[in-house]
Coordinates of C-alpha atoms and ligand atoms in Angstrom, one line a residue:
M74 CA 93.7 88.1 131.4
S75 CA 95.1 86.7 128.2
K76 CA 95.9 88.9 125.1
R77 CA 92.9 87.3 123.3
Q78 CA 90.5 88.1 126.1
R79 CA 91.8 91.7 126.3
R80 CA 91.3 92.1 122.6
A81 CA 87.8 90.8 122.8
M82 CA 87.1 93.2 125.7
D83 CA 88.6 96.1 123.8
R84 CA 86.3 95.3 120.9
R85 CA 83.2 95.1 123.1
E86 CA 84.0 98.3 124.8
F87 CA 84.7 99.9 121.4
I88 CA 81.3 98.9 120.0
A89 CA 79.5 100.0 123.2
R90 CA 81.3 103.4 123.1
S91 CA 80.5 103.7 119.4
A92 CA 76.8 103.2 120.1
M93 CA 77.1 106.0 122.7
G94 CA 79.0 108.1 120.3
A95 CA 76.3 107.7 117.7
V96 CA 73.7 108.9 120.3
G97 CA 76.0 111.8 121.1
V98 CA 76.1 112.8 117.5
G99 CA 72.4 112.7 117.3
M100 CA 72.0 114.9 120.3
A101 CA 74.5 117.4 119.0
V102 CA 73.0 117.9 115.6
G103 CA 69.4 116.8 116.0
A104 CA 67.4 113.8 115.1
A105 CA 69.0 113.5 111.7
G106 CA 72.2 112.1 113.3
A107 CA 75.6 112.8 111.9
P108 CA 76.0 115.9 109.8
G109 CA 74.8 115.6 106.2
P110 CA 77.7 115.8 103.8
L111 CA 76.5 118.7 101.8
L112 CA 76.1 122.0 103.7
A113 CA 73.0 124.0 102.7
A114 CA 73.8 126.7 100.1
E115 CA 73.1 129.5 102.5
E116 CA 75.3 128.3 105.2
T117 CA 78.8 129.8 105.7
K118 CA 81.2 127.2 104.3
P119 CA 83.9 126.6 106.9
K120 CA 87.0 124.6 105.9
R121 CA 86.5 122.3 108.8
I122 CA 83.8 121.4 111.3
S123 CA 84.1 119.1 114.3
K124 CA 81.0 117.0 115.2
G125 CA 80.5 113.9 117.3
G126 CA 84.2 113.2 117.6
M127 CA 84.9 113.4 113.9
V128 CA 86.4 116.3 112.0
Y129 CA 84.9 117.0 108.6
R130 CA 86.8 118.9 105.9
R131 CA 85.6 120.8 102.9
L132 CA 86.2 118.8 99.7
G133 CA 87.1 121.7 97.3
R134 CA 84.3 123.1 95.2
T135 CA 82.0 120.1 95.7
E136 CA 81.3 121.8 99.1
L137 CA 80.9 118.3 100.5
M138 CA 82.1 118.0 104.1
V139 CA 84.0 114.7 104.3
S140 CA 85.4 112.9 107.3
E141 CA 89.2 113.2 107.8
I142 CA 89.4 109.4 107.8
G143 CA 87.9 107.9 104.7
M144 CA 87.1 104.3 104.2
G145 CA 89.2 102.6 101.6
G146 CA 87.2 100.1 99.6
S147 CA 89.7 97.5 98.4
P148 CA 88.7 95.3 100.2
S149 CA 85.7 96.9 101.9
P150 CA 85.5 96.2 105.7
D151 CA 83.3 93.5 107.3
P152 CA 79.8 95.0 107.7
S153 CA 80.1 95.0 111.5
V154 CA 83.2 97.2 111.3
F155 CA 81.7 99.3 108.5
T156 CA 78.6 100.0 110.5
V157 CA 80.5 101.1 113.5
A158 CA 82.7 103.3 111.4
L159 CA 79.6 105.0 110.1
D160 CA 78.3 105.4 113.6
R161 CA 81.6 107.0 114.6
G162 CA 81.2 109.6 111.8
V163 CA 83.2 108.2 108.9
N164 CA 81.1 109.5 106.0
Y165 CA 83.5 109.2 103.1
M166 CA 83.8 105.8 101.3
D167 CA 85.7 104.9 98.3
S168 CA 85.2 102.0 95.9
S169 CA 85.6 101.0 92.3
S170 CA 83.7 98.7 89.9
G171 CA 86.8 96.5 89.9
Y172 CA 87.2 96.1 93.7
M173 CA 86.3 92.5 94.7
R174 CA 84.7 92.1 91.3
G175 CA 81.9 94.5 92.1
N176 CA 81.4 93.3 95.6
G177 CA 83.1 96.4 97.1
E178 CA 80.3 98.5 95.7
R179 CA 77.7 95.9 96.7
N180 CA 78.9 95.9 100.3
I181 CA 78.6 99.7 100.5
G182 CA 75.0 99.4 99.1
V183 CA 74.0 97.0 101.8
V184 CA 75.6 98.9 104.7
V185 CA 74.5 102.4 103.8
K186 CA 70.9 101.5 103.2
G187 CA 68.7 103.8 105.2
R188 CA 71.5 106.4 105.8
R189 CA 72.4 107.2 102.2
D190 CA 72.1 110.9 102.7
K191 CA 74.7 110.9 105.5
C192 CA 77.3 109.3 103.3
V193 CA 79.6 110.5 100.5
I194 CA 80.1 107.6 98.1
S195 CA 83.0 107.9 95.7
T196 CA 83.6 105.1 93.2
K197 CA 85.5 104.6 89.9
F198 CA 85.4 102.9 86.6
H199 CA 87.8 102.5 83.6
P200 CA 86.5 104.4 80.6
G201 CA 90.0 104.0 79.1
R202 CA 89.2 100.4 78.4
F203 CA 86.4 101.3 76.0
D204 CA 87.4 101.4 72.4
E205 CA 84.2 102.4 70.7
N206 CA 80.8 103.8 71.7
V207 CA 82.6 105.3 74.6
K208 CA 79.9 107.7 75.8
A209 CA 77.2 104.9 75.8
K210 CA 79.5 102.5 77.6
C211 CA 80.4 105.0 80.3
I212 CA 76.8 105.6 81.0
E213 CA 76.1 101.9 81.1
A214 CA 79.1 101.4 83.5
V215 CA 77.8 104.1 85.8
E216 CA 74.3 102.7 85.8
A217 CA 75.7 99.3 86.7
A218 CA 77.6 100.8 89.6
L219 CA 74.4 102.5 90.8
E220 CA 72.6 99.1 90.8
R221 CA 75.4 97.5 92.8
L222 CA 75.4 100.4 95.2
Q223 CA 71.6 100.3 95.5
T224 CA 71.4 104.0 95.1
D225 CA 70.0 106.6 92.6
Y226 CA 73.2 108.6 92.6
V227 CA 76.9 108.6 93.3
D228 CA 78.4 111.6 94.9
I229 CA 81.7 111.4 93.1
M230 CA 82.3 109.2 90.0
C231 CA 86.0 108.9 89.2
V232 CA 88.0 107.8 86.2
H233 CA 90.1 105.0 87.6
G234 CA 93.8 105.8 87.1
G235 CA 93.0 107.9 84.0
G236 CA 95.4 110.2 82.2
P237 CA 94.5 113.3 80.1
D238 CA 93.8 111.0 77.0
T239 CA 91.0 109.3 78.9
C240 CA 89.8 112.0 81.2
L241 CA 89.6 114.7 78.5
N242 CA 88.2 112.4 75.8
D243 CA 85.1 114.2 74.4
E244 CA 82.9 111.2 74.8
V245 CA 83.9 110.7 78.4
V246 CA 83.3 114.3 79.2
A247 CA 79.9 114.2 77.4
A248 CA 78.9 111.1 79.3
F249 CA 79.7 112.7 82.7
E250 CA 77.7 115.8 81.6
Q251 CA 74.7 113.7 80.8
L252 CA 75.0 111.7 84.0
K253 CA 75.2 114.9 86.0
N254 CA 72.1 116.3 84.2
D255 CA 70.3 113.1 84.8
G256 CA 71.1 113.3 88.5
K257 CA 73.0 110.1 88.5
I258 CA 76.3 111.6 89.6
R259 CA 76.9 114.8 91.5
F260 CA 80.6 115.3 90.9
T261 CA 83.5 113.9 88.9
G262 CA 86.9 112.8 89.9
V263 CA 90.1 111.1 88.8
S264 CA 92.4 108.7 90.7
N265 CA 96.1 108.7 90.0
H266 CA 98.7 106.0 90.6
K267 CA 101.5 107.2 88.4
D268 CA 103.4 110.4 87.4
P269 CA 101.0 112.9 89.0
V270 CA 103.3 115.8 88.2
N271 CA 102.7 115.3 84.4
V272 CA 99.3 113.6 84.4
L273 CA 97.2 115.7 86.7
P274 CA 97.8 119.4 85.8
P275 CA 96.0 119.3 82.4
I276 CA 93.1 117.4 84.0
I277 CA 92.8 119.8 86.9
R278 CA 93.1 122.8 84.6
S279 CA 90.4 121.5 82.3
G280 CA 87.7 122.3 84.9
H281 CA 86.0 118.9 84.2
Y282 CA 87.0 117.2 87.4
D283 CA 86.1 118.2 90.9
V284 CA 88.1 115.8 92.9
V285 CA 91.6 114.2 92.7
L286 CA 92.5 111.0 94.5
L287 CA 96.2 110.6 94.7
A288 CA 98.9 108.6 96.4
L289 CA 100.4 110.7 99.3
S290 CA 102.5 109.4 102.1
R291 CA 105.4 110.5 104.3
F292 CA 107.7 109.0 101.6
S293 CA 106.3 111.5 99.1
G294 CA 108.0 114.3 101.0
T295 CA 111.4 112.6 101.2
K296 CA 114.4 111.7 99.2
V297 CA 117.1 109.7 100.9
T298 CA 120.4 109.0 99.2
E299 CA 122.8 106.3 100.3
Q300 CA 125.0 108.9 101.8
D301 CA 122.1 110.3 103.8
V302 CA 121.4 106.8 105.2
K303 CA 125.0 106.6 106.3
A304 CA 124.9 110.1 107.8
G305 CA 121.4 109.4 109.3
K306 CA 120.0 112.4 107.4
V307 CA 116.6 112.8 105.8
Y308 CA 116.1 115.3 102.9
D309 CA 112.7 116.7 103.6
D310 CA 112.0 119.0 100.7
W311 CA 111.1 116.4 98.2
L312 CA 107.4 117.3 98.0
Q313 CA 108.4 120.7 96.7
D314 CA 111.4 119.6 94.6
S315 CA 109.6 116.6 93.0
G316 CA 106.8 118.9 91.8
L317 CA 104.1 117.2 93.7
Q318 CA 103.5 120.2 95.9
S319 CA 102.8 122.2 92.7
V320 CA 100.1 119.7 91.9
L321 CA 98.6 120.2 95.4
D322 CA 98.8 124.0 94.9
L323 CA 97.2 123.8 91.5
A324 CA 94.3 121.8 92.9
A325 CA 93.9 124.4 95.6
E326 CA 94.0 127.2 93.0
H327 CA 91.2 125.5 91.0
D328 CA 89.4 124.5 94.2
V329 CA 89.6 120.8 93.3
G330 CA 89.1 118.5 96.3
L331 CA 92.0 116.3 97.4
V332 CA 91.7 112.8 98.8
A333 CA 94.9 110.9 99.8
M334 CA 95.5 107.2 99.4
K335 CA 98.4 104.8 99.8
S336 CA 99.4 106.7 102.9
M337 CA 100.6 103.5 104.7
A338 CA 103.5 103.2 102.2
G339 CA 106.6 101.6 103.6
G340 CA 105.6 98.3 105.1
A341 CA 102.9 96.1 106.2
R342 CA 100.4 98.0 108.4
Q343 CA 101.0 95.8 111.4
N344 CA 104.3 94.6 112.7
V345 CA 105.6 98.1 113.2
A346 CA 105.6 98.2 117.0
Q347 CA 109.2 99.2 117.2
Y348 CA 108.3 102.7 116.0
Q349 CA 105.8 103.5 118.8
V350 CA 106.1 107.0 120.4
G351 CA 104.1 107.2 123.5
D352 CA 100.6 106.1 122.5
T353 CA 101.2 107.0 118.8
T354 CA 101.8 104.1 116.5
L355 CA 103.6 104.3 113.1
P356 CA 100.4 104.1 111.1
Q357 CA 98.8 106.9 113.2
A358 CA 101.9 109.1 112.6
K359 CA 101.7 108.4 108.8
L360 CA 98.0 109.4 108.8
K361 CA 98.8 112.5 110.7
W362 CA 101.5 113.6 108.3
V363 CA 99.2 113.3 105.4
L364 CA 96.3 115.1 107.1
D365 CA 98.7 117.9 108.0
R366 CA 99.2 118.7 104.3
E367 CA 97.2 121.8 103.3
G368 CA 94.3 121.0 101.1
V369 CA 93.9 117.3 101.9
A370 CA 90.3 116.7 102.8
S371 CA 90.3 113.0 103.7
C372 CA 92.8 110.2 103.9
L373 CA 91.6 106.8 102.8
S374 CA 92.4 104.0 105.2
E375 CA 91.7 100.3 105.1
L376 CA 89.4 100.0 108.1
L377 CA 89.5 96.2 108.2
S378 CA 89.2 95.5 111.9
F379 CA 87.9 97.2 115.1
D380 CA 91.5 97.6 116.2
I381 CA 92.5 99.5 113.0
L382 CA 89.3 101.6 113.2
K383 CA 90.0 102.5 116.8
E384 CA 93.7 103.3 115.9
N385 CA 92.6 105.6 113.1
L386 CA 89.8 107.4 114.9
A387 CA 92.2 108.2 117.8
I388 CA 94.1 110.7 115.6
V389 CA 91.1 112.7 114.4
G390 CA 91.7 116.4 115.0
T391 CA 95.3 116.0 116.1
T392 CA 98.5 117.1 114.4
L393 CA 102.0 115.5 114.2
T394 CA 104.3 116.2 117.2
A395 CA 108.1 116.7 116.9
E396 CA 108.6 113.2 118.4
E397 CA 106.3 111.6 115.9
Q398 CA 108.1 113.5 113.1
A399 CA 111.4 112.0 114.4
M400 CA 109.8 108.5 114.4
L401 CA 108.7 108.9 110.8
R402 CA 112.2 110.1 109.8
E403 CA 113.7 107.0 111.3
H404 CA 111.2 104.8 109.4
V405 CA 111.9 106.7 106.2
L406 CA 115.7 106.2 106.6
A407 CA 115.2 102.5 107.1
K408 CA 112.7 102.0 104.2
S409 CA 113.4 104.7 101.6
A410 CA 115.1 102.5 99.0
D411 CA 112.2 100.1 99.1
V412 CA 109.4 102.5 98.6
C413 CA 108.3 103.5 95.1
R414 CA 106.9 107.0 95.1
M415 CA 105.0 106.3 91.8
C416 CA 106.7 109.3 90.2
G417 CA 107.0 107.6 86.8
A418 CA 110.6 108.7 86.1
C419 CA 111.7 105.1 85.4
Q420 CA 108.9 104.4 82.9
R421 CA 109.7 107.6 81.1
A422 CA 113.3 106.5 80.8
C423 CA 112.5 102.9 79.7
P424 CA 113.0 102.2 76.0
A425 CA 110.5 99.4 76.2
N426 CA 107.9 101.5 78.1
V427 CA 107.6 98.8 80.9
P428 CA 104.9 100.0 83.3
I429 CA 107.3 99.9 86.2
P430 CA 105.3 101.9 88.8
D431 CA 102.3 99.7 88.1
I432 CA 104.3 96.6 88.5
L433 CA 105.8 97.8 91.8
R434 CA 102.3 98.7 92.9
C435 CA 101.2 95.1 92.2
V436 CA 104.2 94.0 94.4
M437 CA 103.0 96.4 97.2
Y438 CA 99.5 94.9 97.0
H439 CA 101.0 91.4 97.3
D440 CA 103.6 92.0 99.9
E441 CA 102.1 94.7 102.1
H442 CA 98.4 94.4 101.7
G443 CA 98.2 90.6 101.3
K444 CA 96.0 91.0 98.2
L445 CA 97.4 88.1 96.3
Q446 CA 94.7 87.6 93.7
R447 CA 94.3 91.2 92.9
A448 CA 98.1 91.7 92.6
R449 CA 98.3 88.7 90.2
R450 CA 95.3 89.8 88.1
S451 CA 96.7 93.3 87.8
Y452 CA 100.2 92.1 87.0
R453 CA 99.0 89.7 84.3
R454 CA 96.9 92.4 82.7
R455 CA 99.9 94.7 82.3
V456 CA 102.8 92.5 81.6
S457 CA 103.3 90.4 78.5
A458 CA 105.7 87.5 78.1
T459 CA 108.1 89.6 75.9
M460 CA 107.9 92.8 78.0
Y461 CA 111.3 92.3 79.7
A462 CA 113.1 91.3 76.4
S463 CA 115.0 94.7 76.2
C464 CA 116.2 94.6 79.8
G465 CA 119.5 92.7 79.2
N466 CA 122.3 95.1 80.1
C467 CA 120.0 98.1 80.2
D468 CA 119.8 100.0 83.5
A469 CA 118.0 103.2 82.3
C470 CA 115.3 102.7 84.9
I471 CA 117.7 102.4 87.8
R472 CA 119.6 105.5 86.8
A473 CA 116.4 107.4 86.4
C474 CA 115.0 106.6 89.9
P475 CA 115.6 109.5 92.2
H476 CA 115.2 107.2 95.2
G477 CA 117.8 104.5 94.3
L478 CA 115.4 101.6 94.0
D479 CA 117.0 98.5 92.6
I480 CA 114.3 98.3 90.0
K481 CA 115.6 95.3 88.0
A482 CA 115.8 93.2 91.1
K483 CA 112.3 94.3 92.0
L484 CA 111.0 93.4 88.5
A485 CA 112.6 90.0 88.7
Y486 CA 110.9 89.5 92.1
A487 CA 107.6 90.7 90.8
H488 CA 107.8 88.2 87.9
S489 CA 108.7 85.4 90.2
I490 CA 105.7 85.9 92.5
L491 CA 103.0 87.3 90.1
A492 CA 103.5 85.9 86.6
Ligands
SF4_1260 S1 116.1 97.5 82.4 FE1 114.2 96.9 81.4 S2 112.6 97.9 82.6 FE2 114.6 99.0 83.0 S3 114.7 100.7 81.6 FE3 115.8 99.0 80.7 S4 114.2 97.9 79.4 FE4 113.1 99.3 80.8
SF4_1261 S1 110.7 103.1 90.9 FE1 111.7 105.1 91.3 S2 111.5 106.2 89.4 FE2 110.1 104.5 89.2 S3 108.1 105.4 89.9 FE3 109.1 104.4 91.7 S4 110.2 106.1 92.7 FE4 109.7 106.8 90.6

C-alpha cells in the first residue's frame, strides 16, 4: 500500500471512529451530546472532567469547562476537519475579527450552527485602534463579530494584544459592561503577544478581565547560553526567573482563566520526525509540556488537517514522560537561539522603540506557519521606512536579549522578506 493510500485510509478510519466517538459521548451524557460548557450553578465545580475521550478543564472564574485542546482560528480549519473536531469533543474555539479578514469568525458561525450551546467561542478585536467614540465603536465592533459568527452572544470577547492603556480605558471597560448587561458577551479576556510580565499584572489585578490568552511554550521555561549549548545543558528555571510564572500565579490568585497559544514555537510543525520518542511526536510533547503547567485550561492548536487533529487528540489526558522531557531538551538546545520568547526586553532597551518582538512574530508567521500575506500585512502596519534609521552601530537589543538572539540579523531578514 502506498503512503498516499495509507493516509487516505487513516483519514477514513479517523472519521468513522469520530462518528462512533460522537455517539459514545451522546450515550455517556444523554441526548444533549457533549457536555455543555457551563456547569449548572448548583453542580460541584471540579477542575477537570473527562467525557467522551476529551478532558475538560475549568477556565477560572468563568466556570466554563473547556477542552484541553482548543481550536486556533488563524486560519480556521476546513469545515470537514472542524466538524470532526467538534464531534471529538473540542469545544473551545478562538478567533479574531482580523483573522482571514473576518472569515475566521464566519467559518465558526457556519460550522457551530445547531450546536452553539456546546461550544465556547472566544474572539477578539482591537479597541486600541479607536481614537474617538471608543465605547460606541467597541460596541459596533462586537455586534459586527456577532453577525459574522451568526450568534447572539460570544462567550469570551478579548482585547487583541492589548496593554493596560487599552484594556483599562474607561470607555473600553464601559463598553464591555454594557455588552455584558445586554447579554452579547458573557466574559472578557485579553490576548498578549509581548512583555507579559509587565503588561498583564495590572490587567489581571483590575478585575475587569476573566481570561488571559498568552504565548506559552517549552521555550518559555528555558534559557540556554552558548556555553550551555557546548556543554549540552539546558537551564530549566526560566519560567520562574523570567517572571512569567508569577503571572501564571497571579492569574490563579485572581481566578482568571488561562489559555495558551504559540505552543509550537521552535520550528515548522511538520518536518520534526527526528525527535520522535516511541509514538510521541515533537508537537505532541510540546502540547503536553504546556498542558502540564498548573492553571492552563486549554492549549490552542492549529487543527488544519485530520492528521494534526488525530495527533493532538492522542495526547488528551496524558502527561509528559521523562523520555519526552529529554526529547524537548534536545530540541530546545538546538533551537534556543532562534526562538523569540516575546519577553520584550529588546524593545525596552531600544532607543528607537522598534517593535522587535512583533517583527519577529511576523517572521514566525512567515517562516513557520506559512502565513505569508498575514505576516506581510502585519509587518507593514508596524514598520515605517525610517524605523531602522537609528540601528547603525547600536546593539542595545542584542545585549538585552536573555536568549542571545542575533536580533539585527533577524530584523534585516524580516525586512528582506516582508517589507
Ligand atoms: S540596533 Fe536598532 S533595533 Fe536594535 S536597539 Fe538599536 S535601534 Fe533598536
Ligand atoms: S528577541 Fe530576545 S529580548 Fe526580544 S522579545 Fe525576543 S526573547 Fe525577548
